[in-house]
CSV table of C-alpha atoms in Angstrom, one decimal:
chain,number,residue,atom,x,y,z
A,1,MET,CA,-125.7,77.2,-180.6
A,2,ASN,CA,-123.7,77.4,-177.2
A,3,SER,CA,-126.1,77.4,-174.3
A,4,THR,CA,-123.9,79.0,-171.8
A,5,SER,CA,-124.2,82.6,-173.2
A,6,TYR,CA,-128.0,82.3,-173.0
A,7,VAL,CA,-130.2,82.4,-169.9
A,8,ALA,CA,-133.9,81.9,-169.6
A,9,CYS,CA,-135.8,84.3,-167.6
A,10,PRO,CA,-137.1,82.6,-164.2
A,11,GLU,CA,-140.5,84.3,-164.5
A,12,CYS,CA,-141.5,84.4,-168.0
A,13,ASP,CA,-139.2,81.8,-169.7
A,14,LEU,CA,-137.9,84.1,-172.3
A,15,LEU,CA,-134.7,83.0,-173.9
A,16,ILE,CA,-132.1,85.9,-173.7
A,17,ASN,CA,-128.6,86.1,-175.3
A,18,TYR,CA,-126.4,88.4,-173.2
A,19,ALA,CA,-123.1,90.1,-173.4
A,20,GLN,CA,-121.4,89.6,-170.0
A,21,PRO,CA,-122.3,92.7,-168.2
A,22,LYS,CA,-119.7,95.2,-166.6
A,23,VAL,CA,-119.7,95.8,-162.9
A,24,GLY,CA,-122.5,98.1,-161.9
A,25,GLU,CA,-124.5,97.2,-164.9
A,26,LYS,CA,-128.0,95.7,-164.4
A,27,ILE,CA,-129.6,93.1,-166.9
A,28,HIS,CA,-133.4,93.2,-166.6
A,29,CYS,CA,-135.6,90.7,-168.8
A,30,PRO,CA,-136.8,92.7,-171.7
A,31,ARG,CA,-140.1,91.1,-171.4
A,32,CYS,CA,-141.1,91.0,-167.8
A,33,ASP,CA,-138.6,93.3,-166.3
A,34,VAL,CA,-137.3,91.0,-163.5
A,35,LEU,CA,-133.7,91.7,-162.5
A,36,LEU,CA,-131.6,88.9,-163.9
A,37,LEU,CA,-128.0,89.9,-163.3
A,38,LYS,CA,-126.4,92.5,-161.2
A,39,PRO,CA,-122.5,91.9,-160.9
A,40,SER,CA,-120.7,94.0,-158.4
A,41,LYS,CA,-117.3,94.3,-157.1
A,42,GLN,CA,-115.7,91.8,-154.6
A,43,THR,CA,-119.1,89.7,-154.3
A,44,ILE,CA,-117.5,86.8,-152.6
A,45,GLU,CA,-115.3,88.8,-150.5
A,46,ARG,CA,-118.2,91.1,-149.2
A,47,THR,CA,-120.5,88.0,-148.6
A,48,PHE,CA,-117.9,86.4,-146.6
A,49,ALA,CA,-117.3,89.6,-144.4
A,50,LEU,CA,-121.1,90.1,-144.1
A,51,SER,CA,-121.9,86.6,-143.0
A,52,PHE,CA,-119.1,86.6,-140.6
A,53,ALA,CA,-120.3,89.9,-139.2
A,54,GLY,CA,-124.0,88.4,-138.9
A,55,PHE,CA,-122.7,85.0,-137.3
A,56,ILE,CA,-121.1,87.2,-134.5
A,57,LEU,CA,-124.2,89.4,-134.0
A,58,PHE,CA,-126.5,86.5,-134.0
A,59,PHE,CA,-125.5,85.5,-130.4
A,60,PRO,CA,-125.9,88.9,-128.7
A,61,ALA,CA,-129.4,89.2,-130.5
A,62,ASN,CA,-130.7,86.1,-129.2
A,63,PHE,CA,-129.2,85.9,-125.7
A,64,LEU,CA,-129.5,89.5,-124.5
A,65,PRO,CA,-132.9,90.7,-123.6
A,66,LEU,CA,-134.6,92.8,-126.2
A,67,VAL,CA,-137.3,94.6,-124.2
A,68,SER,CA,-138.1,94.5,-120.5
A,69,ILE,CA,-141.2,95.5,-118.7
A,70,SER,CA,-141.9,96.2,-115.0
A,71,LEU,CA,-145.3,96.0,-113.4
A,72,PHE,CA,-146.3,95.8,-109.7
A,73,GLY,CA,-142.6,95.8,-108.8
A,74,ASN,CA,-142.0,92.7,-110.8
A,75,ALA,CA,-139.7,92.8,-114.1
A,76,ASN,CA,-140.0,90.5,-117.1
A,77,SER,CA,-137.6,90.8,-120.0
A,78,ASP,CA,-138.1,89.1,-123.5
A,79,ILE,CA,-135.7,87.4,-125.7
A,80,ILE,CA,-136.9,85.6,-128.9
A,81,MET,CA,-136.3,81.9,-127.4
A,82,SER,CA,-138.4,82.8,-124.3
A,83,GLY,CA,-141.2,84.1,-126.4
A,84,VAL,CA,-141.2,80.7,-128.1
A,85,LEU,CA,-141.0,78.7,-124.9
A,86,ALA,CA,-143.9,80.9,-123.5
A,87,LEU,CA,-146.1,79.7,-126.4
A,88,PHE,CA,-144.7,76.3,-126.1
A,89,THR,CA,-146.0,75.5,-122.5
A,90,LYS,CA,-149.6,76.7,-123.3
A,91,THR,CA,-150.6,74.1,-125.7
A,92,MET,CA,-149.9,76.4,-128.5
A,93,TRP,CA,-146.9,74.4,-129.7
A,94,PRO,CA,-147.7,74.6,-133.6
A,95,VAL,CA,-147.4,78.6,-133.3
A,96,ALA,CA,-144.2,78.1,-131.2
A,97,ILE,CA,-142.6,75.9,-133.8
A,98,VAL,CA,-143.4,78.3,-136.5
A,99,VAL,CA,-141.9,81.3,-134.5
A,100,PHE,CA,-138.9,79.2,-133.6
A,101,LEU,CA,-138.2,78.1,-137.2
A,102,THR,CA,-138.8,81.5,-138.9
A,103,SER,CA,-137.0,83.8,-136.3
A,104,ILE,CA,-134.0,81.5,-134.9
A,105,VAL,CA,-133.4,78.4,-137.0
A,106,PHE,CA,-133.8,79.8,-140.5
A,107,PRO,CA,-131.8,83.0,-139.7
A,108,PHE,CA,-129.1,81.1,-138.1
A,109,ALA,CA,-129.1,78.6,-141.1
A,110,GLN,CA,-129.0,81.4,-143.8
A,111,ILE,CA,-126.0,83.1,-142.1
A,112,SER,CA,-124.1,79.8,-141.4
A,113,LEU,CA,-124.7,78.5,-144.9
A,114,SER,CA,-123.8,81.9,-146.4
A,115,LEU,CA,-120.5,81.8,-144.3
A,116,LEU,CA,-119.8,78.3,-145.5
A,117,ILE,CA,-120.2,78.9,-149.0
A,118,SER,CA,-118.4,82.2,-149.4
A,119,GLY,CA,-115.7,80.8,-147.1
A,120,HIS,CA,-115.1,77.9,-149.4
A,121,LEU,CA,-115.1,80.0,-152.5
A,122,TYR,CA,-112.9,82.8,-150.9
A,123,PHE,CA,-110.3,80.2,-149.9
A,124,ASN,CA,-110.8,78.2,-153.3
A,125,GLN,CA,-111.7,75.1,-151.3
A,126,PRO,CA,-113.7,72.5,-153.2
A,127,ASN,CA,-116.1,70.7,-151.1
A,128,ARG,CA,-118.7,68.2,-152.4
A,129,TYR,CA,-121.5,69.7,-150.3
A,130,LEU,CA,-121.0,73.2,-151.7
A,131,ILE,CA,-123.9,72.2,-154.2
A,132,CYS,CA,-126.2,71.1,-151.5
A,133,TRP,CA,-125.7,74.1,-149.5
A,134,MET,CA,-126.5,76.4,-152.5
A,135,ARG,CA,-129.5,74.6,-153.1
A,136,TRP,CA,-130.7,75.0,-149.5
A,137,ILE,CA,-129.8,78.7,-149.3
A,138,HIS,CA,-131.9,79.2,-152.2
A,139,HIS,CA,-135.1,78.0,-150.5
A,140,LEU,CA,-134.5,79.8,-147.3
A,141,ASN,CA,-134.5,83.5,-148.3
A,142,GLU,CA,-138.3,83.8,-148.0
A,143,TRP,CA,-138.5,82.0,-144.8
A,144,VAL,CA,-136.1,84.3,-142.8
A,145,MET,CA,-138.4,86.8,-141.1
A,146,LEU,CA,-136.3,89.0,-138.9
A,147,GLU,CA,-137.5,92.3,-140.2
A,148,VAL,CA,-141.1,91.2,-139.6
A,149,TYR,CA,-140.3,90.3,-136.1
A,150,MET,CA,-138.7,93.8,-135.6
A,151,LEU,CA,-142.0,95.3,-136.7
A,152,SER,CA,-144.0,93.2,-134.3
A,153,ILE,CA,-141.5,94.3,-131.5
A,154,ILE,CA,-142.5,97.9,-132.3
A,155,VAL,CA,-146.2,97.2,-132.4
A,156,ALA,CA,-145.9,95.1,-129.1
A,157,CYS,CA,-144.0,98.2,-127.5
A,158,VAL,CA,-146.7,100.6,-128.6
A,159,LYS,CA,-149.4,98.5,-127.1
A,160,LEU,CA,-147.5,98.0,-123.8
A,161,MET,CA,-146.4,101.5,-123.3
A,162,ALA,CA,-149.9,102.5,-122.4
A,163,ILE,CA,-149.6,99.8,-119.3
A,164,SER,CA,-146.2,100.6,-117.9
A,165,PRO,CA,-142.8,101.9,-118.8
A,166,LEU,CA,-140.4,99.7,-121.1
A,167,LYS,CA,-136.7,99.3,-121.2
A,168,PHE,CA,-134.7,98.3,-124.4
A,169,GLY,CA,-131.9,96.1,-123.9
A,170,TRP,CA,-128.6,95.5,-125.6
A,171,GLY,CA,-130.2,92.5,-127.4
A,172,LEU,CA,-132.4,94.9,-129.4
A,173,TYR,CA,-129.3,96.9,-130.9
A,174,ALA,CA,-127.7,93.6,-131.9
A,175,PHE,CA,-131.0,92.6,-133.4
A,176,VAL,CA,-131.3,95.7,-135.5
A,177,ALA,CA,-127.8,95.4,-136.7
A,178,LEU,CA,-128.4,91.7,-137.6
A,179,ILE,CA,-131.4,92.8,-139.8
A,180,PHE,CA,-129.2,95.3,-141.6
A,181,ILE,CA,-126.5,92.6,-142.1
A,182,THR,CA,-129.0,89.9,-143.5
A,183,THR,CA,-130.8,92.5,-145.7
A,184,LEU,CA,-127.4,93.3,-147.2
A,185,LEU,CA,-126.4,89.8,-147.5
A,186,ILE,CA,-129.6,88.9,-149.6
A,187,SER,CA,-129.2,92.0,-151.8
A,188,ASN,CA,-125.4,91.4,-152.3
A,189,ARG,CA,-125.4,87.6,-153.1
A,190,ASP,CA,-124.9,87.0,-156.7
A,191,ASN,CA,-126.3,83.4,-157.3
A,192,HIS,CA,-125.2,83.4,-161.1
A,193,LEU,CA,-121.6,83.9,-160.2
A,194,PHE,CA,-121.6,81.7,-157.1
A,195,TRP,CA,-122.9,78.8,-159.3
A,196,GLN,CA,-120.2,79.6,-161.9
A,197,ARG,CA,-117.5,79.5,-159.3
A,198,ILE,CA,-118.7,76.3,-157.7
A,199,GLU,CA,-118.9,74.7,-161.1
A,200,GLN,CA,-115.2,75.7,-161.9
A,201,LEU,CA,-114.0,74.6,-158.5
A,202,CYS,CA,-115.6,71.1,-159.0
A,203,LYS,CA,-114.1,70.8,-162.5
A,204,ASP,CA,-110.7,71.7,-161.3
A,205,ASN,CA,-110.8,69.2,-158.4
A,206,ASN,CA,-112.0,66.7,-160.8
A,207,HIS,CA,-109.0,67.3,-163.1
A,208,ALA,CA,-106.6,67.3,-160.1
A,209,ASN,CA,-107.6,63.7,-159.0
B,1,MET,CA,-129.4,90.1,-179.8
B,2,GLN,CA,-132.9,89.2,-178.6
B,3,THR,CA,-134.9,86.2,-179.2
B,4,LYS,CA,-138.7,86.5,-179.0
B,5,THR,CA,-139.4,83.0,-177.9
B,6,ASN,CA,-139.7,80.9,-174.8
B,7,ALA,CA,-136.7,78.9,-173.8
B,8,LEU,CA,-139.1,75.8,-173.8
B,9,LYS,CA,-140.1,76.2,-177.3
B,10,GLN,CA,-136.5,76.3,-178.4
B,11,GLY,CA,-136.0,73.0,-176.4
B,12,PHE,CA,-134.4,74.4,-173.4
B,13,ILE,CA,-135.0,73.7,-169.7
B,14,ARG,CA,-133.9,76.2,-167.0
B,15,CYS,CA,-133.0,74.4,-163.7
B,16,HIS,CA,-135.2,75.9,-161.1
B,17,ASN,CA,-132.1,75.9,-158.5
B,18,CYS,CA,-129.1,76.9,-160.2
B,19,GLY,CA,-130.5,78.5,-163.5
B,20,TYR,CA,-128.5,76.3,-165.7
B,21,LEU,CA,-129.9,75.8,-169.3
B,22,THR,CA,-130.1,72.3,-170.6
B,23,LYS,CA,-131.0,71.1,-174.0
B,24,ALA,CA,-134.0,68.8,-173.4
B,25,LEU,CA,-133.2,66.3,-175.9
B,26,HIS,CA,-132.4,63.1,-174.2
B,27,GLN,CA,-135.0,63.2,-171.5
B,28,LEU,CA,-132.4,64.4,-169.0
B,29,LEU,CA,-133.8,64.0,-165.5
B,30,ALA,CA,-130.9,65.7,-163.6
B,31,CYS,CA,-129.4,69.2,-163.9
B,32,PRO,CA,-125.6,68.6,-165.1
B,33,ARG,CA,-124.4,71.3,-162.7
B,34,CYS,CA,-126.3,70.8,-159.4
B,35,ASP,CA,-128.0,67.5,-159.9
B,36,SER,CA,-131.4,68.5,-159.0
B,37,HIS,CA,-134.6,67.2,-160.8
B,38,LEU,CA,-135.4,69.2,-164.1
B,39,HIS,CA,-138.8,70.1,-165.1
B,40,ALA,CA,-139.7,72.8,-167.7
B,41,ARG,CA,-142.4,74.1,-165.4
B,42,ARG,CA,-143.2,73.5,-161.7
B,43,PRO,CA,-144.8,69.9,-161.4
B,44,GLN,CA,-148.6,70.0,-161.0
B,45,SER,CA,-148.4,73.7,-160.3
B,46,LEU,CA,-152.0,74.5,-160.7
B,47,GLU,CA,-153.3,71.4,-158.6
B,48,ARG,CA,-150.9,71.9,-155.7
B,49,THR,CA,-151.5,75.7,-155.6
B,50,THR,CA,-155.4,75.1,-155.8
B,51,ALA,CA,-155.1,72.6,-153.0
B,52,LEU,CA,-153.1,74.9,-150.7
B,53,LEU,CA,-155.3,77.8,-151.3
B,54,LEU,CA,-158.5,76.0,-150.5
B,55,SER,CA,-156.9,74.7,-147.4
B,56,SER,CA,-156.0,78.2,-146.3
B,57,LEU,CA,-159.3,79.5,-147.2
B,58,PHE,CA,-160.8,77.0,-144.7
B,59,MET,CA,-158.5,78.0,-142.1
B,60,TYR,CA,-159.1,81.6,-142.7
B,61,ILE,CA,-162.6,81.2,-141.0
B,62,PRO,CA,-161.7,80.0,-137.5
B,63,ALA,CA,-158.8,82.6,-137.8
B,64,ASN,CA,-161.3,85.4,-137.9
B,65,ILE,CA,-164.0,84.1,-135.6
B,66,PHE,CA,-162.0,82.7,-132.6
B,67,PRO,CA,-160.1,84.9,-130.1
B,68,ILE,CA,-156.5,85.4,-130.9
B,69,MET,CA,-155.7,86.4,-127.4
B,70,THR,CA,-157.2,86.6,-123.9
B,71,VAL,CA,-156.0,89.3,-121.4
B,72,ASN,CA,-156.6,88.1,-117.9
B,73,GLN,CA,-156.8,90.9,-115.4
B,74,PHE,CA,-157.4,90.0,-111.7
B,75,GLY,CA,-159.7,87.0,-112.5
B,76,THR,CA,-161.7,88.5,-115.4
B,77,GLY,CA,-160.8,87.3,-118.9
B,78,ASP,CA,-161.0,89.7,-121.9
B,79,THR,CA,-160.9,87.9,-125.2
B,80,HIS,CA,-159.8,89.7,-128.4
B,81,THR,CA,-160.3,88.6,-132.0
B,82,ILE,CA,-158.1,90.0,-134.8
B,83,ALA,CA,-160.6,92.5,-135.9
B,84,GLY,CA,-161.2,93.3,-132.1
B,85,GLY,CA,-157.6,94.0,-131.4
B,86,ILE,CA,-157.5,96.6,-134.2
B,87,ILE,CA,-160.7,98.4,-133.2
B,88,GLU,CA,-159.2,98.6,-129.6
B,89,LEU,CA,-155.9,100.2,-131.0
B,90,ILE,CA,-157.8,102.7,-132.9
B,91,ASP,CA,-160.2,103.5,-130.3
B,92,THR,CA,-157.4,104.3,-127.8
B,93,GLY,CA,-155.9,106.7,-130.4
B,94,MET,CA,-153.0,104.7,-131.9
B,95,ILE,CA,-154.3,105.0,-135.4
B,96,PRO,CA,-151.0,104.5,-137.3
B,97,ILE,CA,-150.3,101.3,-135.5
B,98,GLY,CA,-153.8,100.2,-135.8
B,99,LEU,CA,-153.8,100.7,-139.5
B,100,LEU,CA,-150.4,98.9,-139.8
B,101,VAL,CA,-151.9,95.9,-138.1
B,102,PHE,CA,-155.1,96.1,-140.1
B,103,VAL,CA,-153.1,96.1,-143.4
B,104,ALA,CA,-150.8,93.2,-142.1
B,105,SER,CA,-153.5,90.8,-140.7
B,106,ILE,CA,-156.7,91.5,-142.5
B,107,LEU,CA,-156.0,93.2,-146.0
B,108,VAL,CA,-153.0,91.2,-146.9
B,109,PRO,CA,-154.2,87.9,-146.2
B,110,SER,CA,-157.6,88.4,-147.9
B,111,LEU,CA,-156.1,90.1,-150.8
B,112,LYS,CA,-153.5,87.3,-151.1
B,113,LEU,CA,-156.3,84.6,-151.2
B,114,LEU,CA,-158.2,86.5,-153.7
B,115,GLY,CA,-155.1,87.2,-156.0
B,116,ILE,CA,-153.8,83.7,-156.0
B,117,GLY,CA,-157.5,82.6,-156.8
B,118,LEU,CA,-157.6,85.1,-159.7
B,119,LEU,CA,-154.1,83.9,-160.9
B,120,LEU,CA,-155.4,80.3,-160.9
B,121,ILE,CA,-158.5,81.1,-162.8
B,122,CYS,CA,-156.7,83.1,-165.4
B,123,VAL,CA,-154.4,80.3,-166.1
B,124,HIS,CA,-157.0,77.6,-165.9
B,125,PHE,CA,-159.4,79.4,-168.4
B,126,ARG,CA,-156.6,80.7,-170.7
B,127,TRP,CA,-157.7,84.4,-170.4
B,128,LYS,CA,-156.2,86.6,-172.8
B,129,ILE,CA,-154.5,89.0,-170.5
B,130,ASN,CA,-151.5,91.4,-170.3
B,131,PRO,CA,-149.0,88.9,-168.7
B,132,ARG,CA,-146.8,91.5,-167.8
B,133,ARG,CA,-149.3,93.1,-165.5
B,134,TRP,CA,-150.2,89.6,-164.1
B,135,THR,CA,-146.5,88.7,-163.4
B,136,SER,CA,-146.2,91.7,-161.3
B,137,LEU,CA,-149.5,90.9,-159.4
B,138,TYR,CA,-147.7,87.6,-158.8
B,139,ARG,CA,-144.8,89.4,-157.5
B,140,ILE,CA,-146.5,91.5,-155.1
B,141,ILE,CA,-148.3,88.4,-153.8
B,142,ALA,CA,-145.2,86.6,-153.2
B,143,PHE,CA,-143.5,89.6,-151.6
B,144,ILE,CA,-146.1,90.8,-149.0
B,145,GLY,CA,-146.9,87.4,-147.8
B,146,ARG,CA,-144.5,87.0,-144.9
B,147,TRP,CA,-145.5,90.3,-143.5
B,148,SER,CA,-148.8,88.7,-142.0
B,149,MET,CA,-146.6,87.0,-139.6
B,150,LEU,CA,-146.7,90.2,-137.6
B,151,ASP,CA,-149.6,89.4,-135.4
B,152,ILE,CA,-148.2,86.0,-134.7
B,153,PHE,CA,-144.8,87.2,-133.4
B,154,MET,CA,-146.5,89.9,-131.6
B,155,ILE,CA,-148.4,87.5,-129.7
B,156,SER,CA,-145.2,85.6,-128.8
B,157,ILE,CA,-143.7,88.8,-127.5
B,158,LEU,CA,-146.8,89.9,-125.5
B,159,VAL,CA,-147.4,86.4,-123.9
B,160,ASP,CA,-143.8,86.3,-122.9
B,161,LEU,CA,-143.6,89.8,-121.4
B,162,VAL,CA,-147.1,90.1,-119.8
B,163,HIS,CA,-147.2,87.1,-117.3
B,164,PHE,CA,-147.5,88.7,-113.9
B,165,ASN,CA,-149.4,87.5,-110.8
B,166,GLY,CA,-152.6,89.6,-111.5
B,167,VAL,CA,-152.3,90.4,-115.3
B,168,GLN,CA,-151.5,87.8,-117.9
B,169,ILE,CA,-151.8,87.4,-121.9
B,170,ILE,CA,-152.7,84.1,-123.3
B,171,ALA,CA,-152.7,83.1,-126.9
B,172,GLY,CA,-156.0,81.9,-128.3
B,173,PRO,CA,-156.9,79.2,-130.8
B,174,ALA,CA,-157.2,81.7,-133.7
B,175,ALA,CA,-153.4,82.1,-133.6
B,176,ILE,CA,-152.9,78.4,-134.8
B,177,ALA,CA,-155.4,79.0,-137.6
B,178,PHE,CA,-153.9,82.3,-138.5
B,179,SER,CA,-150.4,81.0,-138.8
B,180,ALA,CA,-151.7,78.2,-140.9
B,181,VAL,CA,-153.3,80.7,-143.3
B,182,VAL,CA,-150.0,82.7,-143.4
B,183,ILE,CA,-148.0,79.4,-144.2
B,184,LEU,CA,-150.2,77.7,-146.5
B,185,THR,CA,-150.7,80.9,-148.6
B,186,MET,CA,-146.9,81.3,-148.8
B,187,PHE,CA,-146.5,77.6,-149.9
B,188,ALA,CA,-149.4,78.3,-152.6
B,189,ALA,CA,-147.5,81.3,-153.9
B,190,GLU,CA,-144.2,79.5,-154.0
B,191,ASN,CA,-146.0,76.6,-156.1
B,192,PHE,CA,-147.6,78.7,-158.6
B,193,ASP,CA,-145.6,79.1,-161.8
B,194,PRO,CA,-145.7,82.6,-163.3
B,195,ARG,CA,-144.4,81.2,-166.6
B,196,LEU,CA,-147.8,79.5,-167.2
B,197,LEU,CA,-149.2,83.1,-167.6
B,198,TRP,CA,-146.9,83.7,-170.5
B,199,ASP,CA,-147.3,80.1,-172.1
B,200,ASN,CA,-151.0,80.8,-172.7
B,201,GLN,CA,-150.6,84.0,-174.7
B,202,PRO,CA,-150.2,84.2,-178.5
B,203,SER,CA,-146.6,85.3,-179.0
C-alpha cells in the first residue's frame, strides 16, 4: 500500500484514499465533513501577488492615522502602535504586549513568511529554511486578529461619536484593504500543494549536489 | 474507495504540521518530510487542556468583578466593569453595538469555558455520543475564541484617543485578567484533540 495516495483527516483521523481532485473540486472528509483539499488555479502565483500587495499595504495601515478625534480644541489621532504605547505606560504592559503581538507582529510575520515561501516556490529557489517557515505560518493563522481589531475600531467610534466628531484617516482605508488581503491569503493558500512543492524542491536540490 | 477505519488503527501517523502520513513501524520520532516530532494524538491533550481551562476559569472571576476601564472627567472618576459598559451602551440607545459587545465579551467566553469543559468530560468518561456533532461544537469553539479580543482592542483605542486635559480614559485591572482568559482558552482549544472524540466510539 502506497501511503502517498492516502490522507488522514486532521480532525477525525479517518484514512481516506482519494483521486487527485481537479481544479475547482473540493474534497471533504466523508465522516466529519471537514474540508481536506481545494485545489485552485495558479495558487502559488496568487499567493505571491497577494502577499506582495499585503506587504506594501502593511506600512500605510500602520503609520497613517486610523481615526482622529478633537475635543476642547485639541486633536488626538490613533495608529495601532500608539494604542500599544498608551497602554504600555500605564502599568498595563501585559495587555500592551498582547495587543502588539496580535495586531502588529503576527500579521507582519504572516505576510512576510507568506511572501518568502511563495516567492521561493514561484522562482523555484530551494532554501533550507522553507520547511521552518511553513511550520511557523501554520501556527500563526489563529493569532492574526486584524478583523477583530477592525470591529473594535467600529465599536470605539460608535462610543466616541456621542462625545465629539471623528475624522477617519487614510490609514483606515489601507487597514481595511489589508484585512481583505489577509483573508484572501488564508482562504487561497493550499498547504497540501505547498508541502508537495517544497518536498520536490528539496529532493531536486539534493540530487543536484 | 473508502476505508472505514482510523489511520492510527492501520498503523499510520499523520504529521500535525505538514499532514504527511507515516507508517508507525520503526518508532519514528521525526516526520520524514518536515522533521517535526511525530505523535499520533496531541501529547497529554486532556491534562494540558484541563490545566489551561482551570486557569482561565480562575481569571474569569477578576475579569468580571474589577473595573475594565475608568473614565476621568474633570477630577471625578467613573469606573466601568465589562457588564457595566454594556448596560451603559444599551441605556444610551446603542442596542446593536451593545448586543455585539455582549456577545463578544460575555456570551462567547462563558460558552467557551462551558463547551471546552463539556468536551473534556465527554472524552474522559467515554460518553457514547454523536462524534460528528461534538466535532462541530469543537470547531465552533475554536473559531469564535479570537473574537473576544474585541474589548481589549477597544480599550487600547479608547485609551489612546481620549487623553485630554480634562477627560481621560484609563485601563483597569480587569483588562489584564480578561486578556488572560481569552488567550488561555485559545490555548486550551488548540491543545484539545478532536480525534479523541472519535477514538472512544465503537466503529
